[in-house]
C-alpha positions as YAML, in Angstrom:
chain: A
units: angstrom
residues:
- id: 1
  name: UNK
  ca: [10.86, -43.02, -17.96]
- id: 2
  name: UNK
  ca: [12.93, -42.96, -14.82]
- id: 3
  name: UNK
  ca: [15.70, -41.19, -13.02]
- id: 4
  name: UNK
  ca: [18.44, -43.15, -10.05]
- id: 5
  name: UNK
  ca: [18.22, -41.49, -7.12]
- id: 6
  name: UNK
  ca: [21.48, -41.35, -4.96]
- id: 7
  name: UNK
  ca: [19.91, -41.55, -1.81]
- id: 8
  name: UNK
  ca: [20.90, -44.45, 0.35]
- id: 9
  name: UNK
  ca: [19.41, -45.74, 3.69]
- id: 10
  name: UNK
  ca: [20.36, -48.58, 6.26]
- id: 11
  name: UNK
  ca: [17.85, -50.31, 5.02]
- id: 12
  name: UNK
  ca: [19.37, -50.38, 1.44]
- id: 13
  name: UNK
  ca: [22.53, -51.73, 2.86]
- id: 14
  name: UNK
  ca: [21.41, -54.54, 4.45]
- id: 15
  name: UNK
  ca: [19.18, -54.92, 0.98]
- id: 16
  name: UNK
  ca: [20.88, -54.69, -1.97]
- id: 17
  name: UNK
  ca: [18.53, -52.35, -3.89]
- id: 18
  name: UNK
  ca: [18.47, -48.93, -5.06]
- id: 19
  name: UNK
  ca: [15.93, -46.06, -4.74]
- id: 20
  name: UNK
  ca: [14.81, -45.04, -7.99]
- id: 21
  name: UNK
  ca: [11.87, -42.48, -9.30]
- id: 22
  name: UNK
  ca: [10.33, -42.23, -12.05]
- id: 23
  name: UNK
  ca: [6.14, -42.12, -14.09]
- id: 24
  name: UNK
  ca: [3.98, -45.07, -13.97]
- id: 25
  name: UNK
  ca: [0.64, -46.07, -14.90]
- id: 26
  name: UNK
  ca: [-1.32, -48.02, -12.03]
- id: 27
  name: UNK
  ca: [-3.93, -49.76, -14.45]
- id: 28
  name: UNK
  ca: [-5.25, -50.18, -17.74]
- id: 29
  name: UNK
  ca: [-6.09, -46.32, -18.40]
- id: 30
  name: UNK
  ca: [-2.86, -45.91, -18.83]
- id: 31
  name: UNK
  ca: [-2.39, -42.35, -17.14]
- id: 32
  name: UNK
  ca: [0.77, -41.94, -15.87]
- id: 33
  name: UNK
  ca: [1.66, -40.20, -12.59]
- id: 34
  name: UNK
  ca: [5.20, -40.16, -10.11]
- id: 35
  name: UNK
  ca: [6.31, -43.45, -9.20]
- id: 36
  name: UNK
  ca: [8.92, -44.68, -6.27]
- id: 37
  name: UNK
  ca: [10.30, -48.42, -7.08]
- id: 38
  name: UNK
  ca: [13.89, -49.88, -6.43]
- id: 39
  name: UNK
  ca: [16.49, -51.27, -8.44]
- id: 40
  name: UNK
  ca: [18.84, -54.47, -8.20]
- id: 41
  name: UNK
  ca: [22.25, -52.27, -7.93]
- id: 42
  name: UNK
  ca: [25.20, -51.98, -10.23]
- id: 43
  name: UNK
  ca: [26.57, -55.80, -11.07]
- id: 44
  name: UNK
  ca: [29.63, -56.86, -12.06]
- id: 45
  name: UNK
  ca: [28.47, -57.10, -15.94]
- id: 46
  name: UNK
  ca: [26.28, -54.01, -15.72]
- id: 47
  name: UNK
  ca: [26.40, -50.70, -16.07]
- id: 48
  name: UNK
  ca: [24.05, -47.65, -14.55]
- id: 49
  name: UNK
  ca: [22.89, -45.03, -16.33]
- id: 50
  name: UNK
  ca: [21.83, -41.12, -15.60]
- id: 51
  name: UNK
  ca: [18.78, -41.17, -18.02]
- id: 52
  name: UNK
  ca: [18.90, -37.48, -20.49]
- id: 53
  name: UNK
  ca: [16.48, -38.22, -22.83]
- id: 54
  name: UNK
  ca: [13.62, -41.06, -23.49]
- id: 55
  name: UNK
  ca: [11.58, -41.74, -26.60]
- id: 56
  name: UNK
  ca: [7.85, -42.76, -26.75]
- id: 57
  name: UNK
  ca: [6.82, -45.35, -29.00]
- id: 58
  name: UNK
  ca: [3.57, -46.59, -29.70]
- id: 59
  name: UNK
  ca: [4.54, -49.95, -28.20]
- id: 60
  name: UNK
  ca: [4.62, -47.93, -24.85]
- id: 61
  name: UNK
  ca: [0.84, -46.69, -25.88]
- id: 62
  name: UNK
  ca: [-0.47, -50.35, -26.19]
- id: 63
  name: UNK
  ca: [1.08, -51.71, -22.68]
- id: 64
  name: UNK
  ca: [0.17, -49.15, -20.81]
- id: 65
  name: UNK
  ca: [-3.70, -49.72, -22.26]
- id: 66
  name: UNK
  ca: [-3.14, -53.52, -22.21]
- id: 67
  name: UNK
  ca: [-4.09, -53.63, -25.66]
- id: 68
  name: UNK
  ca: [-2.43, -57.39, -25.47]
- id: 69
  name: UNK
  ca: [-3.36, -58.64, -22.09]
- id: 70
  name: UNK
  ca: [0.02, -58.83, -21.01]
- id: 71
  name: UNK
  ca: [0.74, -55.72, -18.85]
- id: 72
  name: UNK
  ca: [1.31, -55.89, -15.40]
- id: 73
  name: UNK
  ca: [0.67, -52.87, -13.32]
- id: 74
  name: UNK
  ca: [2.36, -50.84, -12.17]
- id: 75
  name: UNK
  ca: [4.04, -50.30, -15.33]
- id: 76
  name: UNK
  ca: [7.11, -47.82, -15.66]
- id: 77
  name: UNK
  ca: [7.32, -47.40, -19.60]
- id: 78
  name: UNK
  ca: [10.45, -46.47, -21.95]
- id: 79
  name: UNK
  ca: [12.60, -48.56, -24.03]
- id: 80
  name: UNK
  ca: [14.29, -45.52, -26.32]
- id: 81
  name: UNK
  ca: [16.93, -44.24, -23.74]
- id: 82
  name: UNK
  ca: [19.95, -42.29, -23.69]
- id: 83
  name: UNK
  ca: [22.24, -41.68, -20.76]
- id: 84
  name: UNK
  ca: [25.24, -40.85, -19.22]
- id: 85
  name: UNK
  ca: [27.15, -44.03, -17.63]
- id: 86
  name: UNK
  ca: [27.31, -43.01, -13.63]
- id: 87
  name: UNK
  ca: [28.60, -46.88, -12.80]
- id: 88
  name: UNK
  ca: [30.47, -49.94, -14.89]
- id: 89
  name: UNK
  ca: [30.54, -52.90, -13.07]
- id: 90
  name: UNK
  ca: [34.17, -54.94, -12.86]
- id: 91
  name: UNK
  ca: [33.83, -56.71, -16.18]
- id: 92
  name: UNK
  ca: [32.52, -54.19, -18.19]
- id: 93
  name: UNK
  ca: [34.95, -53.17, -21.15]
- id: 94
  name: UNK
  ca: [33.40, -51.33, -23.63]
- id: 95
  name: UNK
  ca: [32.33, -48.41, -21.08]
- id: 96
  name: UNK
  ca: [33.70, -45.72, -18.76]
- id: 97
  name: UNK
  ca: [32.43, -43.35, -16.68]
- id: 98
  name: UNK
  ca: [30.52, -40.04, -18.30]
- id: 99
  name: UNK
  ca: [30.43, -42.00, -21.65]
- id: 100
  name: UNK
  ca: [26.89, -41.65, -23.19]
- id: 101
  name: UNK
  ca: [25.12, -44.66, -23.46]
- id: 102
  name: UNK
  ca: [21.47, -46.26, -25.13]
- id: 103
  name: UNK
  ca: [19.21, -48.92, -24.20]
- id: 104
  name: UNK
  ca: [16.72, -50.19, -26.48]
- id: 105
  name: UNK
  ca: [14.40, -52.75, -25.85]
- id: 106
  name: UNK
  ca: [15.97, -55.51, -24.28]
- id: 107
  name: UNK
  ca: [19.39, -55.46, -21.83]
- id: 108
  name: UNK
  ca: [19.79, -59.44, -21.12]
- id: 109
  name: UNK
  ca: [19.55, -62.82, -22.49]
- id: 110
  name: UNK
  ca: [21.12, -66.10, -22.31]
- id: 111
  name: UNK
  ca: [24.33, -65.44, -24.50]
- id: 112
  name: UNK
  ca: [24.31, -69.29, -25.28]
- id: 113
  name: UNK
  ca: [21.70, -70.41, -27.05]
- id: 114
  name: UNK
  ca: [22.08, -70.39, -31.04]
- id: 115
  name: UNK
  ca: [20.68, -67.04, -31.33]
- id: 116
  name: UNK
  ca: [23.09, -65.25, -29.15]
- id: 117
  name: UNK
  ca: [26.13, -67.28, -31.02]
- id: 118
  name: UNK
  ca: [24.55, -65.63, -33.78]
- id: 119
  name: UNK
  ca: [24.27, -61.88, -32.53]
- id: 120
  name: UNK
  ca: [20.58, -62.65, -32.65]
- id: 121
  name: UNK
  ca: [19.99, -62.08, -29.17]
- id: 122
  name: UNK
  ca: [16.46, -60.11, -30.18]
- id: 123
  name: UNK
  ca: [15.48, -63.83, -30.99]
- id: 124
  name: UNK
  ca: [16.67, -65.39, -27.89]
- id: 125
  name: UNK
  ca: [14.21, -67.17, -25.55]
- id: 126
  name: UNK
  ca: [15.42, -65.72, -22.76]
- id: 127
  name: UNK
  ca: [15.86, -62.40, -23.49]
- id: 128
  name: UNK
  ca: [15.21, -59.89, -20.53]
- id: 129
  name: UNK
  ca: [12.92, -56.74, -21.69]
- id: 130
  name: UNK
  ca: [13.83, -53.76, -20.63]
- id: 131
  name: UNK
  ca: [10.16, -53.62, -18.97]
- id: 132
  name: UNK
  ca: [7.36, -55.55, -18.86]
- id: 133
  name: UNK
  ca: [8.29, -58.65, -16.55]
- id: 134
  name: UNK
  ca: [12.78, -47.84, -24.44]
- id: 135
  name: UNK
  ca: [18.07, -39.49, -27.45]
- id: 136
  name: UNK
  ca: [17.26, -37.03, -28.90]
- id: 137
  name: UNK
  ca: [18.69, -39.13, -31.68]
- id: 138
  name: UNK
  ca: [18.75, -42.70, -29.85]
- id: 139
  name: UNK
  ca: [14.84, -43.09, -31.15]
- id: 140
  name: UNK
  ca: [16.97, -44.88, -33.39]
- id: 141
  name: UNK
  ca: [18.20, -47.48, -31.65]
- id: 142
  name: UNK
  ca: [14.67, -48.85, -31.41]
- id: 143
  name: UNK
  ca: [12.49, -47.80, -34.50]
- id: 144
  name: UNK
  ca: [15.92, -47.32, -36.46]
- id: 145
  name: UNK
  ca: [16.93, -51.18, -35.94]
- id: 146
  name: UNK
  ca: [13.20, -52.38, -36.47]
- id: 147
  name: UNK
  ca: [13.52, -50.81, -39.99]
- id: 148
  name: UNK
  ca: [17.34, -51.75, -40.77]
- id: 149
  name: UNK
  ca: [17.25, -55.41, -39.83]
- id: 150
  name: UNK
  ca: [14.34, -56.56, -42.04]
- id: 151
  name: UNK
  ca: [15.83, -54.36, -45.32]
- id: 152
  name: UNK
  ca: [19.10, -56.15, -44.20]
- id: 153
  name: UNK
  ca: [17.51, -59.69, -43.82]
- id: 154
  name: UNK
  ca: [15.21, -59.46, -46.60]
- id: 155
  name: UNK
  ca: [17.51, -58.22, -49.18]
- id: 156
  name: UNK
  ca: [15.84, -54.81, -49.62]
- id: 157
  name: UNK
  ca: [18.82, -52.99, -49.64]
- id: 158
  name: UNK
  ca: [19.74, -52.05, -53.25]
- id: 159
  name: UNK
  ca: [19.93, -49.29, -55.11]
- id: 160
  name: UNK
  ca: [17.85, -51.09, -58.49]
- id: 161
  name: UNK
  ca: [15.39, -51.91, -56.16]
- id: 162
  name: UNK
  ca: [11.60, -49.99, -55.77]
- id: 163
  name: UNK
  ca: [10.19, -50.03, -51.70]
- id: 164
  name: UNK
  ca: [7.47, -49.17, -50.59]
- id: 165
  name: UNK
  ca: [6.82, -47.82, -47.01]
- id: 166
  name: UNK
  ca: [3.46, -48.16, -45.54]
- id: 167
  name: UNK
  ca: [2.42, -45.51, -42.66]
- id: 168
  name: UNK
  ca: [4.33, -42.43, -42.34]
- id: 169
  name: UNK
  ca: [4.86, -42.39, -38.10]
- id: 170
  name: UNK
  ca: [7.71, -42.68, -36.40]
- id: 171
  name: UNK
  ca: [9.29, -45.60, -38.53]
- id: 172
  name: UNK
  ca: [8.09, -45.14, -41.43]
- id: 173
  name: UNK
  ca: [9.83, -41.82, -41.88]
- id: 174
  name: UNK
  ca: [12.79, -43.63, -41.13]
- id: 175
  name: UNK
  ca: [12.04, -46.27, -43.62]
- id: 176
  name: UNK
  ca: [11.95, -43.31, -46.31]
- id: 177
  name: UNK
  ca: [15.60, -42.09, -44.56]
- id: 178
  name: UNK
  ca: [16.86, -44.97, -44.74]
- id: 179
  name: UNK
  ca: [16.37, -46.56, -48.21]
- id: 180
  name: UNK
  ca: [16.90, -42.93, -50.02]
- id: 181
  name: UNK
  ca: [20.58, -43.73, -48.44]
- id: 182
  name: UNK
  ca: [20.51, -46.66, -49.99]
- id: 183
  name: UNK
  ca: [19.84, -45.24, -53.63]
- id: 184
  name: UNK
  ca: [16.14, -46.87, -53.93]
- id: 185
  name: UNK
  ca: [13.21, -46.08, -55.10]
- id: 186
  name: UNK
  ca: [10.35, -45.18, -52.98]
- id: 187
  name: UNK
  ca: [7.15, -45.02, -52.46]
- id: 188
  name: UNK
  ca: [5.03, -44.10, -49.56]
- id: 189
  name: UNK
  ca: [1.73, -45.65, -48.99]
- id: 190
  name: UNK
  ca: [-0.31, -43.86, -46.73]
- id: 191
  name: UNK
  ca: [-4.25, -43.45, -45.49]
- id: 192
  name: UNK
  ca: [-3.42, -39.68, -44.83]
- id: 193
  name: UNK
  ca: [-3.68, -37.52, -48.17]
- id: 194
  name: UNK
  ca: [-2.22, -35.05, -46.25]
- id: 195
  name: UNK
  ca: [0.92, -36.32, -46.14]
- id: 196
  name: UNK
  ca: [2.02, -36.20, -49.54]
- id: 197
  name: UNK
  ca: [4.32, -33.13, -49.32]
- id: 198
  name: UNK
  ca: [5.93, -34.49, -46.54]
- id: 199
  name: UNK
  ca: [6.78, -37.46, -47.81]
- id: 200
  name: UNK
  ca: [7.85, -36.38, -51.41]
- id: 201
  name: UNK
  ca: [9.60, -32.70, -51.04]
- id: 202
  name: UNK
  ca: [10.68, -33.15, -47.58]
- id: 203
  name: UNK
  ca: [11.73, -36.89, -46.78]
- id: 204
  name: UNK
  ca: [12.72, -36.88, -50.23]
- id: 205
  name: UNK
  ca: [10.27, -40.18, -51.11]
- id: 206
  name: UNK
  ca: [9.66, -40.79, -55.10]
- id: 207
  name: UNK
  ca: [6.05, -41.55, -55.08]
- id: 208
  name: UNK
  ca: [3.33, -41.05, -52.49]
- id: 209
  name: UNK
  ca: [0.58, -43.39, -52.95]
- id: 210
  name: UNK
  ca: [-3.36, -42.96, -51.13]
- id: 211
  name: UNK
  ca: [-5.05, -46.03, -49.95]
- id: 212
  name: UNK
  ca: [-8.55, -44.83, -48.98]
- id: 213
  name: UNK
  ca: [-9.50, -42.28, -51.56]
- id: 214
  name: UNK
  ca: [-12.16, -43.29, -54.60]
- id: 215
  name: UNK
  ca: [-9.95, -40.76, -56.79]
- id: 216
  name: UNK
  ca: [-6.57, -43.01, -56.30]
- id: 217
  name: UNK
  ca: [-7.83, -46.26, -57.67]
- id: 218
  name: UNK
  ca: [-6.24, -45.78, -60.86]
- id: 219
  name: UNK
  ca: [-2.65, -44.80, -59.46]
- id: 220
  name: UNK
  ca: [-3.46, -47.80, -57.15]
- id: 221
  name: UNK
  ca: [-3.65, -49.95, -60.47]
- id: 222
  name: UNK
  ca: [-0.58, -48.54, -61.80]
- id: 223
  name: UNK
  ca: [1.63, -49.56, -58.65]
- id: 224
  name: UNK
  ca: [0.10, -53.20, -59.09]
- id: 225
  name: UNK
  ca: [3.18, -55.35, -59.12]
- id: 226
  name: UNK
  ca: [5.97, -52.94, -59.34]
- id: 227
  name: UNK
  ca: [7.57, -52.76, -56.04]
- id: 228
  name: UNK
  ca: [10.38, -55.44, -54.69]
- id: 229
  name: UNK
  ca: [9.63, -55.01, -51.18]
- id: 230
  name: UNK
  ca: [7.10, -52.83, -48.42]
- id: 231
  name: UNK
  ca: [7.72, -52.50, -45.05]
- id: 232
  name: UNK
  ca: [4.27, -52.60, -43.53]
- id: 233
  name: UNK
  ca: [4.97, -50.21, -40.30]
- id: 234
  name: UNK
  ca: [1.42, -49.44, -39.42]
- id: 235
  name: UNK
  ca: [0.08, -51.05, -36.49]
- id: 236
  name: UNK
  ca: [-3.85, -50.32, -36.41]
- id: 237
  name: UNK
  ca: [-5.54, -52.67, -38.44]
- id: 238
  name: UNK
  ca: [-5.87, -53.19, -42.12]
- id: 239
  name: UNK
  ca: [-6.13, -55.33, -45.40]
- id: 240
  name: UNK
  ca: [-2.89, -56.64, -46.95]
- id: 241
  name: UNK
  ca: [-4.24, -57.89, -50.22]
- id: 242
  name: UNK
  ca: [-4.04, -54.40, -51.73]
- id: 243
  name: UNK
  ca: [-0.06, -54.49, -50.53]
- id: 244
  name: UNK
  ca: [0.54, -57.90, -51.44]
- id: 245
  name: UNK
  ca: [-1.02, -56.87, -54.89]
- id: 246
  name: UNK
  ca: [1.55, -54.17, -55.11]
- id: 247
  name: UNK
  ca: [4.28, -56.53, -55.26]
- id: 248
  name: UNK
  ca: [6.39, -57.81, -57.87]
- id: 249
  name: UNK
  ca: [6.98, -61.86, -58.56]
- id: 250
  name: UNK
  ca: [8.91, -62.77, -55.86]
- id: 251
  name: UNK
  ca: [7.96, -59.36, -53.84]
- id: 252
  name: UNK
  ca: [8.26, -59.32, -49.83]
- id: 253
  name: UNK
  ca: [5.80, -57.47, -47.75]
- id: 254
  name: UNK
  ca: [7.46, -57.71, -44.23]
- id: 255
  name: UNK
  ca: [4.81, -56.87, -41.15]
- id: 256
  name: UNK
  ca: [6.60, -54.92, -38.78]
- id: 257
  name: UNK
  ca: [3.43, -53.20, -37.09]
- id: 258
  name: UNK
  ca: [1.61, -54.99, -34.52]
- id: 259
  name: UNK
  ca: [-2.23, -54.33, -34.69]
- id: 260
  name: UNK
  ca: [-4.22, -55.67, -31.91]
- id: 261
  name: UNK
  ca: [-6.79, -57.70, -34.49]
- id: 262
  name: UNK
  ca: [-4.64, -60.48, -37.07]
- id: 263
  name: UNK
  ca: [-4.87, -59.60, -40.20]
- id: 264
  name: UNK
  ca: [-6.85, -61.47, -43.19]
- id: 265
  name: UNK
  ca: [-4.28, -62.86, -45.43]
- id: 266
  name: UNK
  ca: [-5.21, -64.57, -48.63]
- id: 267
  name: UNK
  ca: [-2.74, -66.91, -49.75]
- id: 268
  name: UNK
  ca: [-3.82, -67.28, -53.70]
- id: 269
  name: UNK
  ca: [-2.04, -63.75, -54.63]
- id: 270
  name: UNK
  ca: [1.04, -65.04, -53.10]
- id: 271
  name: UNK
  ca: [1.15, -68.67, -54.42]
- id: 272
  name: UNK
  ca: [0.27, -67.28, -58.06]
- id: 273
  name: UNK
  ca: [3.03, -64.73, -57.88]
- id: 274
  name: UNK
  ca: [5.79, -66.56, -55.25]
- id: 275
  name: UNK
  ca: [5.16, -63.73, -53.10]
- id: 276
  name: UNK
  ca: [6.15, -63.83, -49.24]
- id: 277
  name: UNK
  ca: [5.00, -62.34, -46.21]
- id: 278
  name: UNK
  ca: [7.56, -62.44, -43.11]
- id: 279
  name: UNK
  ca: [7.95, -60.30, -40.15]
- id: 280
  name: UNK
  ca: [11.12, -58.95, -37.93]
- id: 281
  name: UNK
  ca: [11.54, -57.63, -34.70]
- id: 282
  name: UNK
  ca: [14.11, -55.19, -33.47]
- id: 283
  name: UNK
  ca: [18.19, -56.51, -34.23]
- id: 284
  name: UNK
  ca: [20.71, -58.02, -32.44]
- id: 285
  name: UNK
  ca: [23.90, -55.96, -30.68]
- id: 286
  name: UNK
  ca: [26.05, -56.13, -33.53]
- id: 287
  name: UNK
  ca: [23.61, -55.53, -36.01]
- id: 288
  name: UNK
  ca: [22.22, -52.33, -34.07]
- id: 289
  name: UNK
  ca: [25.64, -50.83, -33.77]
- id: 290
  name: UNK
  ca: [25.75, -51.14, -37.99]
- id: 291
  name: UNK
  ca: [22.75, -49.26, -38.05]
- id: 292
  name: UNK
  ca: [23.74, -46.39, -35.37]
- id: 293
  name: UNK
  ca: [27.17, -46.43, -37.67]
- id: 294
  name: UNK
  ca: [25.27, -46.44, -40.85]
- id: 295
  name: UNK
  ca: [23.24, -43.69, -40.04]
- id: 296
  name: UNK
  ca: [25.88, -41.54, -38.59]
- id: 297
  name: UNK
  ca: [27.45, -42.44, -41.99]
- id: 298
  name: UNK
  ca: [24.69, -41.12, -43.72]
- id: 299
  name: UNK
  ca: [23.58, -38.31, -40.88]
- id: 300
  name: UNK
  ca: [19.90, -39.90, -40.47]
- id: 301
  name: UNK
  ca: [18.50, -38.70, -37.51]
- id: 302
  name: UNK
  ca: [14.55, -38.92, -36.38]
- id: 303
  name: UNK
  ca: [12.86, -36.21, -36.46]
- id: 304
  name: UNK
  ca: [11.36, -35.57, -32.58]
- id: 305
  name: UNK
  ca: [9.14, -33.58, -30.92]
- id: 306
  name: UNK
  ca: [11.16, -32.89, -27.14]
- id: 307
  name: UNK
  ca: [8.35, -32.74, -24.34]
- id: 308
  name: UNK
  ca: [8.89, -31.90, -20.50]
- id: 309
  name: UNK
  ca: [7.82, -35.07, -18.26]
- id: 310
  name: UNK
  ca: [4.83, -33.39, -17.05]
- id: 311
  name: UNK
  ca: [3.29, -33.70, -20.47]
- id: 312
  name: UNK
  ca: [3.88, -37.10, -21.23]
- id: 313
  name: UNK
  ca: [-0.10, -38.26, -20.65]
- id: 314
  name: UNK
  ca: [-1.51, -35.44, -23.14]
- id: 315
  name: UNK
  ca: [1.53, -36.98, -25.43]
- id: 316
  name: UNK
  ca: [0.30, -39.89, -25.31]
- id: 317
  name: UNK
  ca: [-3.35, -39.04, -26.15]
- id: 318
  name: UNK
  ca: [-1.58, -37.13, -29.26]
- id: 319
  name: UNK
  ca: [0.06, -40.59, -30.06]
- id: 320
  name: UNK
  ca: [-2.96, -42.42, -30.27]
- id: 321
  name: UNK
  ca: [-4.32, -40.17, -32.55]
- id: 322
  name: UNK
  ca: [-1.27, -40.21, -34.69]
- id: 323
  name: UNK
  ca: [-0.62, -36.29, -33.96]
- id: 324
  name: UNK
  ca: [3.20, -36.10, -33.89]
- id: 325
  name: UNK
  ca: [6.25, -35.86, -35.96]
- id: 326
  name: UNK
  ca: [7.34, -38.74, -35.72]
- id: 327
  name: UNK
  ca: [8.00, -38.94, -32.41]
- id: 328
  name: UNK
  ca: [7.61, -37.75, -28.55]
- id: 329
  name: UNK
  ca: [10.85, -37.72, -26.94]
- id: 330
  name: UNK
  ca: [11.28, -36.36, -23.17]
- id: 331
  name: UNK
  ca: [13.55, -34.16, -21.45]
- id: 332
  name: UNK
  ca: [14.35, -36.45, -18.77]
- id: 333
  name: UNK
  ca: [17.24, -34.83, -17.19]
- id: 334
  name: UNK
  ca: [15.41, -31.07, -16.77]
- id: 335
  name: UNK
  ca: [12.04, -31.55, -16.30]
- id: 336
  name: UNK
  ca: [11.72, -35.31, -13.90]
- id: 337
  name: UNK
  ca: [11.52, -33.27, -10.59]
- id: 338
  name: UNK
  ca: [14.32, -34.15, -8.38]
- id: 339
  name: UNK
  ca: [12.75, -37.00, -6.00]
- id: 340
  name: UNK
  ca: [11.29, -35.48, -2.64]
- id: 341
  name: UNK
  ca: [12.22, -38.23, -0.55]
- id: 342
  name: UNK
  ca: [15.78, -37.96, -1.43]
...
């Protein structure tokens, strides 16, 4: 969640570095406030960005809290950005000036291991996050490709196939999106009663399924062993036998939340029914540009609340309460204040 600063200073020539400006949280409360760091500057494999637009993700949420223990303060969050290329270093090809540009995630890694040979960089063991150590539309580069790769991977990608989708946030909406594209059947399975219209008459889902109500036991029953595949997307804790129940033989519930406490799994459901549970993270290069192309194809976009910067800590309080649909996105380019040391 930051913005380059042109500014330059003796100092900054005899250092190569540039001033840059942005929100950060100073420790584990997470509140974020105005920020003054540097920058490496433009390489010759690198390109700089003008940031327009960043997306919040819950992932953002849990490092700024240090909900893992990992976080190193101060932390600058945002991994769902969209820009317009200001620089392209000497060896850049695919880029010009003014084109628009996302980052997701990650922006490095080895390019040599067998991962990267495989446009599996996500899975490389170097791979440089974009902190730590994320458009309008470009949410999808992040929670688009965390959805896309596993139904790609997994082989839950057909149109004879039943889904099922567990939270309805800011990928699980997309999870609906996408497999509807794909012809499927779905189902959402949610905690939230109140999200049953949303999911059937407006993201266009087949069946909408209530996991903590007395009254939905017997619909529970129903589902038992009907669906091919679920995308688990929810990342506060909770039991998976009632999802791995919900499976067919050979079903595939694939974790793509990340809850703080690990879950209970029992493995007698799956060995009786050759059940598997498996998890993905993000997508390579290649395969993230077949999503962005797919759902341009398709014209998926997320649906996003835009916030000024200046709001981003009561958005985040919203976020942890799941109150937003489906997700914060900021107004970087109008409302970051231009820096006052520039």
């Amino acid at each position: 969640m930051s913005k380059a600063s042109s500014s330059a200073t003796a100092e900054e020539k005899e250092e190569p570095i540039i001033k840059v400006y942005g929100w950060a949280a100073r420790d584990s409360s997470g509140i974020l406030s105005p920020f003054h760091f540097s920058r490496r500057i433009n390489g010759d494999n690198d390109i700089t960005i003008k940031i327009i637009y960043c997306g919040i993700c819950h992932t953002d949420l849990a490092l700024l809290k240090d909900e893992s223990g990992i976080t190193n303060y101060p932390i600058v969050p945002g991994h769902e950005i969209v820009g317009e290329v200001t620089k392209v270093g000497s060896s850049v090809k695919k880029f010009k000036i003014g084109d628009k540009a996302g980052v997701g995630c990650m922006v490095g890694s080895c390019g040599s291991c067998n991962n990267c040979k495989q446009d599996l960089e996500n899975y490389c063991p170097k791979m440089i996050w974009t902190y730590i150590g994320y458009n309008h539309q470009d949410g999808l580069k992040t929670f688009g490709i965390t959805i896309y790769s596993p139904m790609m991977h997994f082989g839950l990608n057909n149109p004879d196939q039943h889904l099922g989708v567990v939270g309805l946030g800011g990928l699980g909406h997309v999870a609906v999106k996408f497999a509807k594209a794909l012809g499927m059947k779905v189902t959402v399975i949610s905690s939230s009663p109140n999200k049953h219209k949303e999911a059937l008459e407006r993201l266009g889902a087949d069946h909408f399924l209530v996991t903590s109500h007395e009254d939905q036991k017997q619909l529970l029953q129903a589902a038992m062993g009907t669906m091919d595949g679920i995308l688990d997307t929810v990342s506060a804790p909770h039991p998976l036998l009632p999802l791995v129940n919900l499976l067919k033989t050979d079903g595939k519930l694939i974790l793509l939340g990340a809850p703080s406490q690990p879950p209970e799994l029992p493995h007698i459901p799956l060995m009786i029914g050759r059940k598997i549970v498996g998890g993905s993270a993000i997508g390579g290069m290649k395969e993230t540009q077949e999503m962005m192309n797919f759902a341009a194809k398709h014209q998926i976009t997320a649906d996003v609340e835009v916030i000024p910067m200046d709001y981003v800590n009561t958005a985040m309080e919203r976020l942890a309460k799941g109150d937003v649909k489906y997700r914060f996105v900021i107004d970087v380019a109008n409302t970051l204040n231009p820096d006052p040391l520039s």
